[in-house]
Coordinates of C-alpha atoms in Angstrom, one line a residue:
M1 CA -3.7 -5.0 36.4
A2 CA -5.0 -1.5 36.7
E3 CA -3.1 -0.5 33.5
R4 CA -4.7 -3.4 31.6
I5 CA -8.1 -2.3 32.7
N6 CA -7.4 1.3 31.7
T7 CA -6.2 0.0 28.4
K8 CA -9.4 -1.9 27.9
K9 CA -11.4 1.1 28.8
A10 CA -9.5 3.4 26.5
A11 CA -9.9 0.9 23.7
V12 CA -13.6 0.6 24.2
Y13 CA -14.3 4.3 24.3
L14 CA -12.0 4.9 21.3
M15 CA -13.8 2.2 19.3
A16 CA -17.1 3.7 20.3
A17 CA -16.1 7.2 19.3
T18 CA -14.6 6.0 16.0
L19 CA -17.6 3.8 15.2
F20 CA -20.0 6.8 15.6
S21 CA -17.8 9.0 13.4
K22 CA -17.4 6.2 10.8
V23 CA -21.2 5.6 10.7
L24 CA -21.6 9.3 9.9
G25 CA -18.9 8.9 7.3
F26 CA -20.8 6.0 5.7
F27 CA -24.0 8.1 5.6
R28 CA -21.9 10.8 4.0
E29 CA -20.6 8.4 1.3
I30 CA -24.2 7.0 0.7
L31 CA -25.4 10.6 0.2
L32 CA -22.5 11.3 -2.1
G33 CA -23.2 8.3 -4.2
S34 CA -27.0 9.1 -4.2
R35 CA -26.5 12.8 -5.3
Y36 CA -23.7 12.4 -7.8
G37 CA -23.2 8.7 -8.5
A38 CA -20.1 7.3 -10.2
T39 CA -19.7 10.3 -12.5
Y40 CA -17.0 12.8 -13.5
I41 CA -18.3 15.2 -10.9
T42 CA -17.6 12.8 -8.1
D43 CA -14.3 11.9 -9.6
A44 CA -13.3 15.6 -9.7
Y45 CA -14.4 16.1 -6.1
L46 CA -12.4 13.1 -4.9
V47 CA -9.3 14.3 -6.8
S48 CA -9.6 17.7 -5.2
L49 CA -9.2 16.0 -1.8
T50 CA -6.0 14.1 -2.8
I51 CA -3.5 16.8 -1.8
P52 CA -4.9 17.9 1.5
L53 CA -6.5 14.7 2.8
V54 CA -4.3 12.0 1.2
L55 CA -0.9 13.5 0.9
F56 CA -0.6 16.3 3.5
S57 CA -2.4 14.3 6.1
S58 CA 0.5 11.9 6.0
V59 CA 2.9 14.8 6.7
A60 CA 0.9 16.0 9.6
A61 CA 0.3 12.5 11.0
A62 CA 4.1 11.8 10.8
I63 CA 4.9 14.9 12.9
S64 CA 2.2 14.0 15.4
T65 CA 3.6 10.5 15.7
T66 CA 7.1 11.6 16.5
Y67 CA 5.9 14.5 18.6
I68 CA 4.4 12.1 21.3
P69 CA 7.6 10.5 22.7
I70 CA 9.5 13.8 22.6
Y71 CA 6.7 15.7 24.4
S72 CA 6.6 12.9 27.1
D73 CA 10.4 13.2 27.6
I74 CA 10.2 17.0 28.0
S75 CA 7.3 16.8 30.3
L76 CA 9.0 14.1 32.5
H77 CA 12.4 15.8 32.8
K78 CA 11.6 19.5 32.4
G79 CA 8.0 20.0 33.4
K80 CA 4.7 20.5 31.6
K81 CA 5.3 24.2 31.0
Q82 CA 8.4 23.5 28.9
A83 CA 6.5 20.8 27.1
I84 CA 3.7 23.2 26.2
D85 CA 6.2 25.8 25.0
F86 CA 7.7 23.1 22.8
T87 CA 4.2 22.3 21.5
N88 CA 3.6 26.0 20.6
R89 CA 6.9 26.3 18.8
L90 CA 6.1 23.3 16.7
L91 CA 2.5 24.4 16.1
N92 CA 3.6 27.8 14.8
I93 CA 6.2 26.4 12.5
I94 CA 3.7 24.0 11.0
V95 CA 1.0 26.6 10.5
L96 CA 3.5 29.0 8.8
A97 CA 4.8 26.3 6.5
S98 CA 1.4 24.9 5.6
T99 CA 0.2 28.4 4.8
I100 CA 3.0 29.0 2.4
F101 CA 2.4 25.6 0.8
A102 CA -1.4 26.3 0.5
V103 CA -0.7 29.6 -1.3
L104 CA 1.8 27.9 -3.7
G105 CA -0.8 25.1 -4.3
M106 CA -3.5 27.6 -5.2
I107 CA -1.1 29.3 -7.7
F108 CA 0.0 26.1 -9.4
T109 CA -3.2 24.1 -9.2
R110 CA -3.5 23.2 -12.8
P111 CA -0.1 21.5 -13.3
I112 CA -0.6 19.7 -9.9
V113 CA -4.0 18.3 -11.0
S114 CA -2.7 17.4 -14.4
V115 CA -0.2 15.1 -12.7
I116 CA -2.6 13.6 -10.1
A117 CA -5.4 13.0 -12.6
M118 CA -3.4 12.6 -15.8
G119 CA -6.3 10.9 -17.6
F120 CA -8.7 13.8 -17.0
R121 CA -9.8 15.8 -20.1
G122 CA -12.3 18.6 -20.8
Q123 CA -14.9 19.4 -18.2
A124 CA -13.6 16.8 -15.8
L125 CA -10.2 18.5 -15.8
E126 CA -11.6 22.0 -15.5
L127 CA -13.8 21.1 -12.6
A128 CA -11.0 19.2 -10.8
V129 CA -8.8 22.3 -11.1
K130 CA -11.4 24.6 -9.7
L131 CA -12.3 22.3 -6.8
T132 CA -8.7 21.6 -5.9
R133 CA -7.9 25.3 -5.7
M134 CA -10.7 25.6 -3.2
T135 CA -9.5 22.8 -1.0
F136 CA -5.8 23.8 -0.6
P137 CA -6.5 26.0 2.5
M138 CA -7.5 22.8 4.4
I139 CA -3.9 21.9 4.9
I140 CA -3.5 24.7 7.4
F141 CA -6.2 23.2 9.7
I142 CA -5.0 19.7 9.2
G143 CA -1.5 20.6 10.4
A144 CA -2.7 22.3 13.5
A145 CA -5.3 19.6 14.3
H146 CA -2.6 16.9 14.2
V147 CA -0.4 18.7 16.7
F148 CA -3.4 19.1 19.0
M149 CA -4.2 15.4 18.6
G150 CA -0.6 14.5 19.6
F151 CA -0.9 16.7 22.7
L152 CA -4.1 15.2 23.8
Q153 CA -2.9 11.6 23.2
S154 CA 0.2 12.4 25.2
N155 CA -2.0 13.4 28.0
N156 CA -4.1 10.2 27.8
E157 CA -7.0 11.7 26.0
F158 CA -7.8 9.4 23.1
V159 CA -11.6 10.0 22.6
V160 CA -11.7 13.7 21.7
P161 CA -9.3 13.3 18.7
A162 CA -11.5 10.5 17.5
L163 CA -14.5 12.7 17.7
T164 CA -13.1 15.3 15.2
G165 CA -14.6 13.4 12.3
I166 CA -18.1 14.0 13.6
P167 CA -18.5 17.7 12.8
Y168 CA -16.5 17.1 9.6
N169 CA -19.0 14.6 8.4
I170 CA -22.0 16.7 9.6
F171 CA -20.9 19.7 7.5
I172 CA -20.5 17.5 4.4
I173 CA -23.8 15.7 4.9
L174 CA -25.5 19.1 5.3
M175 CA -24.1 20.3 2.0
L176 CA -25.1 17.0 0.3
L177 CA -28.7 17.4 1.5
L178 CA -28.7 20.9 0.1
S179 CA -26.9 19.8 -3.1
D180 CA -29.8 21.0 -5.3
S181 CA -29.2 24.5 -4.1
V182 CA -25.5 24.7 -3.4
G183 CA -24.1 22.2 -5.9
I184 CA -20.7 20.7 -5.9
Y185 CA -19.1 24.0 -4.9
G186 CA -21.2 24.2 -1.8
L187 CA -20.0 20.6 -1.0
V188 CA -16.4 21.7 -1.2
Y189 CA -17.0 24.7 1.0
G190 CA -18.7 22.4 3.5
T191 CA -15.7 20.1 3.3
V192 CA -13.3 22.9 4.1
A193 CA -15.4 24.1 7.0
G194 CA -15.6 20.5 8.3
V195 CA -11.8 20.2 8.3
A196 CA -11.6 23.5 10.2
M197 CA -13.8 22.0 12.9
H198 CA -11.0 19.4 13.5
V199 CA -9.3 22.2 15.3
V200 CA -12.3 23.8 17.0
V201 CA -13.7 20.6 18.5
Q202 CA -10.4 19.9 20.4
I203 CA -10.2 23.3 22.1
P204 CA -12.2 22.5 25.2
A205 CA -10.2 19.4 25.8
L206 CA -6.9 21.3 25.2
K207 CA -7.8 23.8 27.9
K208 CA -8.8 21.0 30.3
K209 CA -5.4 19.4 29.9
G210 CA -3.6 22.7 30.6
Y211 CA -2.7 23.8 27.1
R212 CA -2.4 27.6 26.5
Y213 CA -1.4 29.1 23.2
S214 CA 1.5 31.4 22.8
R215 CA 3.2 32.9 19.8
L216 CA 6.6 31.2 20.4
L217 CA 8.6 30.6 17.2
S218 CA 12.1 29.2 17.0
L219 CA 13.7 27.2 14.2
K220 CA 16.6 26.5 16.5
D221 CA 14.7 24.6 19.2
P222 CA 16.6 21.3 19.5
Y223 CA 13.3 19.4 20.3
V224 CA 11.6 20.8 17.3
K225 CA 14.5 19.8 15.1
N226 CA 14.4 16.3 16.6
V227 CA 10.7 16.0 15.7
M228 CA 11.4 17.1 12.2
L229 CA 14.4 14.7 11.8
L230 CA 12.5 11.8 13.2
A231 CA 9.4 12.7 11.2
V232 CA 11.1 12.6 7.8
P233 CA 11.3 8.8 7.5
V234 CA 7.8 8.5 9.1
M235 CA 6.6 11.1 6.7
M236 CA 8.1 9.3 3.7
G237 CA 6.7 6.0 5.0
M238 CA 3.2 7.3 5.4
A239 CA 3.4 9.2 2.1
I240 CA 4.5 6.0 0.4
Q241 CA 1.5 4.2 1.8
Q242 CA -0.8 6.9 0.5
L243 CA 1.1 6.9 -2.8
N244 CA -0.5 3.5 -3.5
A245 CA -3.9 5.2 -3.4
L246 CA -2.6 8.1 -5.5
I247 CA -1.2 5.7 -8.1
D248 CA -4.5 3.9 -8.2
R249 CA -6.4 7.1 -8.9
M250 CA -3.9 8.2 -11.5
L251 CA -4.3 4.9 -13.4
A252 CA -8.1 4.8 -12.8
S253 CA -8.5 8.2 -14.3
G254 CA -7.8 6.6 -17.7
L255 CA -10.4 3.8 -17.2
P256 CA -14.2 4.1 -17.9
E257 CA -16.2 6.8 -16.1
G258 CA -16.8 6.0 -12.4
S259 CA -13.7 3.8 -11.8
I260 CA -12.2 6.3 -9.4
S261 CA -15.6 6.5 -7.5
A262 CA -15.9 2.7 -7.4
L263 CA -12.5 2.4 -5.9
N264 CA -13.2 5.2 -3.4
F265 CA -16.5 3.7 -2.2
A266 CA -15.0 0.3 -1.8
N267 CA -12.0 1.6 0.0
R268 CA -14.2 3.6 2.3
L269 CA -15.9 0.4 3.4
N270 CA -12.5 -1.1 4.3
A271 CA -11.4 2.1 6.0
F272 CA -14.5 1.9 8.2
V273 CA -13.5 -1.5 9.5
Y274 CA -9.8 -0.6 9.7
G275 CA -10.5 2.7 11.5
V276 CA -12.9 1.3 14.1
F277 CA -11.0 -1.9 15.0
S278 CA -7.4 -2.0 13.9
S279 CA -6.5 1.7 14.4
S280 CA -8.1 1.8 17.8
I281 CA -6.1 -1.1 19.0
S282 CA -2.8 0.3 17.6
V283 CA -3.4 3.8 19.0
V284 CA -3.9 2.5 22.5
V285 CA -1.1 -0.1 22.3
Y286 CA 1.5 2.4 20.9
P287 CA 2.0 4.4 24.1
Q288 CA 2.4 1.1 26.0
L289 CA 5.1 -0.1 23.6
S290 CA 6.9 3.2 23.9
K291 CA 6.8 3.1 27.7
L292 CA 8.0 -0.6 27.9
N293 CA 10.9 0.1 25.5
A294 CA 11.9 3.1 27.7
E295 CA 11.8 0.9 30.7
K296 CA 13.9 -1.8 28.9
D297 CA 11.2 -4.3 29.6
M298 CA 11.5 -6.3 26.4
D299 CA 9.6 -9.3 27.7
G300 CA 6.6 -7.1 28.4
F301 CA 7.1 -5.4 25.1
K302 CA 7.0 -8.6 23.1
K303 CA 4.0 -9.8 25.1
T304 CA 2.1 -6.6 24.4
L305 CA 3.0 -6.7 20.7
V306 CA 1.9 -10.3 20.3
N307 CA -1.4 -9.6 22.1
G308 CA -2.1 -6.6 19.8
L309 CA -1.3 -8.6 16.6
N310 CA -3.5 -11.5 17.7
I311 CA -6.4 -9.2 18.5
I312 CA -6.1 -7.6 15.1
T313 CA -6.1 -11.0 13.5
L314 CA -9.2 -12.1 15.4
L315 CA -11.1 -9.0 14.4
L316 CA -10.0 -8.5 10.8
V317 CA -9.8 -12.0 9.3
P318 CA -13.5 -12.8 9.7
I319 CA -14.5 -9.3 8.5
S320 CA -12.3 -9.8 5.4
V321 CA -14.0 -13.1 4.6
G322 CA -17.5 -11.7 5.3
A323 CA -16.9 -8.7 3.1
I324 CA -15.9 -11.0 0.2
V325 CA -18.9 -13.3 0.6
L326 CA -21.4 -10.5 1.1
R327 CA -19.9 -7.8 -1.1
Q328 CA -22.8 -7.4 -3.5
P329 CA -25.6 -7.1 -0.8
I330 CA -23.4 -4.9 1.3
V331 CA -22.8 -2.4 -1.5
S332 CA -26.4 -2.6 -2.7
V333 CA -27.9 -1.9 0.7
L334 CA -25.5 0.9 1.6
F335 CA -25.1 2.8 -1.6
E336 CA -27.6 1.8 -4.4
R337 CA -30.0 4.7 -4.6
G338 CA -30.4 7.8 -6.7
Q339 CA -27.6 8.2 -9.2
F340 CA -25.8 5.1 -7.7
D341 CA -27.2 2.5 -10.1
E342 CA -26.7 -1.2 -10.6
R343 CA -23.6 -0.7 -12.7
A344 CA -22.0 1.3 -9.9
T345 CA -22.9 -1.4 -7.4
I346 CA -21.3 -4.1 -9.6
M347 CA -18.1 -2.0 -10.0
T348 CA -17.9 -1.1 -6.3
A349 CA -18.6 -4.7 -5.1
S350 CA -15.8 -6.0 -7.4
A351 CA -13.3 -3.5 -5.9
L352 CA -14.5 -4.3 -2.4
M353 CA -13.7 -8.0 -2.8
F354 CA -10.1 -7.4 -3.8
Y355 CA -9.5 -4.6 -1.2
S356 CA -10.9 -6.9 1.5
M357 CA -8.3 -9.5 0.7
G358 CA -5.7 -7.2 2.2
I359 CA -7.5 -5.7 5.2
V360 CA -5.8 -7.9 7.8
F361 CA -2.4 -6.9 6.3
Y362 CA -3.4 -3.2 6.6
G363 CA -3.9 -3.9 10.3
F364 CA -0.6 -5.7 10.7
R365 CA 1.2 -3.0 8.8
D366 CA -0.1 -0.2 11.1
M367 CA 0.8 -2.2 14.3
L368 CA 4.3 -3.1 13.0
N369 CA 4.9 0.5 12.0
R370 CA 4.1 1.8 15.4
T371 CA 6.2 -1.0 16.9
F372 CA 9.3 0.3 15.1
Y373 CA 8.5 3.9 16.0
S374 CA 8.3 2.9 19.7
L375 CA 11.9 1.5 19.2
H376 CA 12.9 4.9 17.7
D377 CA 13.4 3.3 14.3
T378 CA 11.6 5.3 11.7
R379 CA 13.8 4.2 8.8
T380 CA 12.9 0.5 8.6
P381 CA 9.1 1.1 7.9
M382 CA 10.1 3.6 5.2
L383 CA 12.4 1.3 3.4
N384 CA 10.0 -1.6 3.5
G385 CA 7.3 0.8 2.3
I386 CA 9.3 1.7 -0.8
G387 CA 9.6 -2.0 -1.7
A388 CA 5.8 -2.3 -1.3
V389 CA 5.2 0.6 -3.6
V390 CA 7.4 -1.0 -6.3
V391 CA 5.3 -4.2 -6.0
N392 CA 2.1 -2.1 -6.2
I393 CA 3.2 -0.4 -9.4
V394 CA 4.3 -3.6 -11.0
F395 CA 1.0 -5.4 -10.2
N396 CA -1.0 -2.3 -11.1
L397 CA 0.4 -2.3 -14.6
I398 CA -0.1 -6.0 -15.0
L399 CA -3.6 -6.4 -13.6
I400 CA -5.2 -3.3 -14.9
R401 CA -4.9 -4.8 -18.4
Y402 CA -7.1 -7.8 -17.5
M403 CA -9.2 -6.6 -14.5
Q404 CA -9.4 -2.8 -15.0
H405 CA -10.2 -1.0 -11.7
S406 CA -10.5 -4.3 -9.8
G407 CA -6.9 -5.1 -10.7
L408 CA -5.8 -1.9 -9.0
A409 CA -7.6 -3.0 -5.8
L410 CA -6.0 -6.4 -5.9
A411 CA -2.6 -4.9 -6.5
T412 CA -3.0 -2.7 -3.4
S413 CA -3.8 -5.8 -1.3
I414 CA -0.8 -7.7 -2.7
S415 CA 1.4 -4.6 -1.9
A416 CA 0.1 -4.6 1.7
A417 CA 0.8 -8.3 2.1
V418 CA 4.3 -7.9 0.8
M419 CA 5.0 -5.0 3.2
T420 CA 3.7 -7.0 6.1
F421 CA 6.0 -9.9 5.4
L422 CA 9.0 -7.5 5.0
M423 CA 8.1 -5.9 8.3
F424 CA 7.9 -9.2 10.1
A425 CA 11.3 -10.2 8.7
S426 CA 12.8 -6.9 9.8
L427 CA 11.3 -7.2 13.3
K428 CA 12.6 -10.8 13.7
K429 CA 16.1 -9.5 12.9
R430 CA 15.6 -6.7 15.5
L431 CA 14.0 -8.6 18.4
G432 CA 14.5 -12.3 17.6
S433 CA 11.7 -14.5 18.9
I434 CA 8.6 -12.6 20.1
G435 CA 6.3 -15.6 20.2
W436 CA 5.9 -16.1 16.5
R437 CA 4.3 -19.5 17.1
S438 CA 1.4 -17.8 19.0
V439 CA 0.9 -15.3 16.2
L440 CA 0.8 -18.0 13.5
L441 CA -1.4 -20.3 15.6
V442 CA -4.0 -17.6 16.2
F443 CA -3.9 -16.7 12.5
I444 CA -4.5 -20.3 11.4
K445 CA -7.4 -20.8 13.9
S446 CA -8.9 -17.5 12.8
V447 CA -8.7 -18.4 9.1
A448 CA -10.2 -21.8 9.8
A449 CA -13.1 -20.3 11.8
S450 CA -13.6 -17.6 9.2
M451 CA -13.8 -20.1 6.3
I452 CA -16.5 -22.0 8.1
M453 CA -18.3 -18.8 9.0
G454 CA -18.0 -17.7 5.3
L455 CA -19.7 -20.9 4.1
V456 CA -22.6 -20.5 6.6
V457 CA -23.0 -16.8 5.6
Y458 CA -22.9 -17.8 1.9
V459 CA -25.6 -20.4 2.3
L460 CA -27.8 -18.1 4.4
N461 CA -27.5 -15.4 1.8
R462 CA -28.4 -17.8 -1.1
I463 CA -31.5 -19.0 0.9
A464 CA -32.6 -15.4 1.5
A465 CA -32.1 -14.4 -2.1
T466 CA -34.1 -17.5 -3.3
Y467 CA -37.0 -17.5 -0.9
L468 CA -37.4 -13.9 0.3
D469 CA -38.6 -10.7 -1.5
L470 CA -35.6 -8.4 -1.0
T471 CA -36.8 -5.6 -3.3
G472 CA -37.6 -3.4 -0.3
R473 CA -34.6 -1.5 1.2
M474 CA -35.6 -2.0 4.8
I475 CA -36.1 -5.8 4.5
S476 CA -32.8 -6.1 2.6
F477 CA -31.1 -4.2 5.4
I478 CA -32.7 -6.4 8.1
V479 CA -31.9 -9.6 6.4
L480 CA -28.3 -8.6 5.8
G481 CA -28.0 -7.6 9.4
L482 CA -29.4 -11.0 10.5
I483 CA -27.0 -12.9 8.2
I484 CA -24.0 -10.9 9.5
G485 CA -25.2 -11.5 13.1
A486 CA -25.4 -15.2 12.5
G487 CA -21.9 -15.1 11.0
V488 CA -20.5 -13.3 14.1
L489 CA -22.1 -15.9 16.4
V490 CA -20.7 -18.8 14.4
Y491 CA -17.2 -17.3 14.2
F492 CA -16.8 -16.6 17.9
A493 CA -18.3 -19.9 18.9
L494 CA -15.6 -21.6 16.8
I495 CA -12.9 -19.3 18.3
Y496 CA -14.1 -20.3 21.7
A497 CA -14.0 -24.0 20.8
F498 CA -10.5 -23.5 19.4
R499 CA -9.4 -22.0 22.8
V500 CA -7.9 -18.8 21.6
E501 CA -6.5 -17.0 24.6
E502 CA -7.1 -13.4 23.3
L503 CA -10.8 -14.1 23.3
G504 CA -10.7 -13.5 27.0
W505 CA -9.2 -10.0 26.4
L506 CA -12.0 -9.1 24.0
S507 CA -14.6 -10.3 26.4
G508 CA -12.9 -8.4 29.1
I509 CA -13.3 -5.2 27.0
I510 CA -17.1 -5.9 26.8
R511 CA -17.4 -6.7 30.5
N512 CA -15.4 -3.6 31.5
Y513 CA -17.6 -1.4 29.3
I514 CA -20.8 -2.8 30.8
R515 CA -19.4 -2.4 34.3
T516 CA -18.4 1.2 33.6
K517 CA -21.9 2.1 32.3
R518 CA -23.5 0.4 35.4
D519 CA -21.2 2.4 37.8
Q520 CA -22.1 5.6 36.0
R521 CA -25.8 5.1 36.8

């Protein structure tokens, strides 16, 4: 029981930290749209982040993922000092390798950008090359930051890693506010400084957990080798997931100006929801699954997995429906200002609708990936991911002809759905029955409640648009918030009426949070 309470507390604090960071991230995106709009300058800036933030982050996250169970094993059987020595050996190898990669990237920037943004020409290409060369050093900090995140999570510190996005967003926001003086180059420098802060912000927590840096370096360390071997399939699987985004950008670079930006802004909205809710649940459940598998408690393993999947369903299905119904006012209220005009709103809202169709599958995919990792199977997610990329490419090429950038968003959602079904099939072969009836029943109830909620929200939105003057930004924001609030009440009232068991878990999170705050006083 104590473990469940601790899990709830960890989930609450992680969601709160992630929410705060994501809110800052949204403000960052709003400022980016306001200052530069859906223009070639924004497109070039986003392309410059593709290598460090889209591709290399997958590599670093894969190493961090496989690091956690190995660190725990060393700490349990050989002591914490040996585990910290292992951490330093891994850290130094990653920093050395990423430095070499950064130097090579800065030398061969032009051919790299020409592949990533094959539709860029003229000033868009030249700017993208300059900005990308400036961003390559970020990969050094990204690699180190992910090792530190793995160390902290292994020592039951989940909040500090989630806070790393706060200084990152603050630096970018500051440069956007000063954009008239520092321009796009100042924005890139601010982005690099923000990524460096990913490392700095974790240092106090690292010291508190007993970490001390040393210049240990050994390519022969068996534990480091094990991390690298296990990380390869994870790395490929994560890179494959990110490859979908890269393919979208490559194809969108040949579409009308602003297509990349519209996809980015829409995807950021989905990432906000995914990061706050789905990722927080998966991050907290993952160590539990690893522990239960190590203890050979497969009944507990299956129960924990089903609980996690059902909670993701309850959270993401209504958000998906709500985002589809309210796509236009959401984008307008959040982004439409400055250079982000009505055309940009229409393009972004269209992409948001089709990205939102797949958001629940993104959540399932993340949970199922971590499930296989906890079973020491890093190969299955990679193979299923390859199949999903093939599906994405096929549908991209088909849908882009008829739907332009919106077709790319829809293809991404279809790809996520296909991978989810492949993962479910693989898991059934591996574990047999885990309580599939419960998962399906909760999904059906959530969809039914979400459809009714969506109808209510649609009617309220039409009434507001017909009878209220929504030209003012503040009144539009308030009305949108009230409509969303009404939708939330309708949805959870229906879920309660449908007697969904996991609703008690969610309410337990809220009660535990309130109790903790009261005790702190």
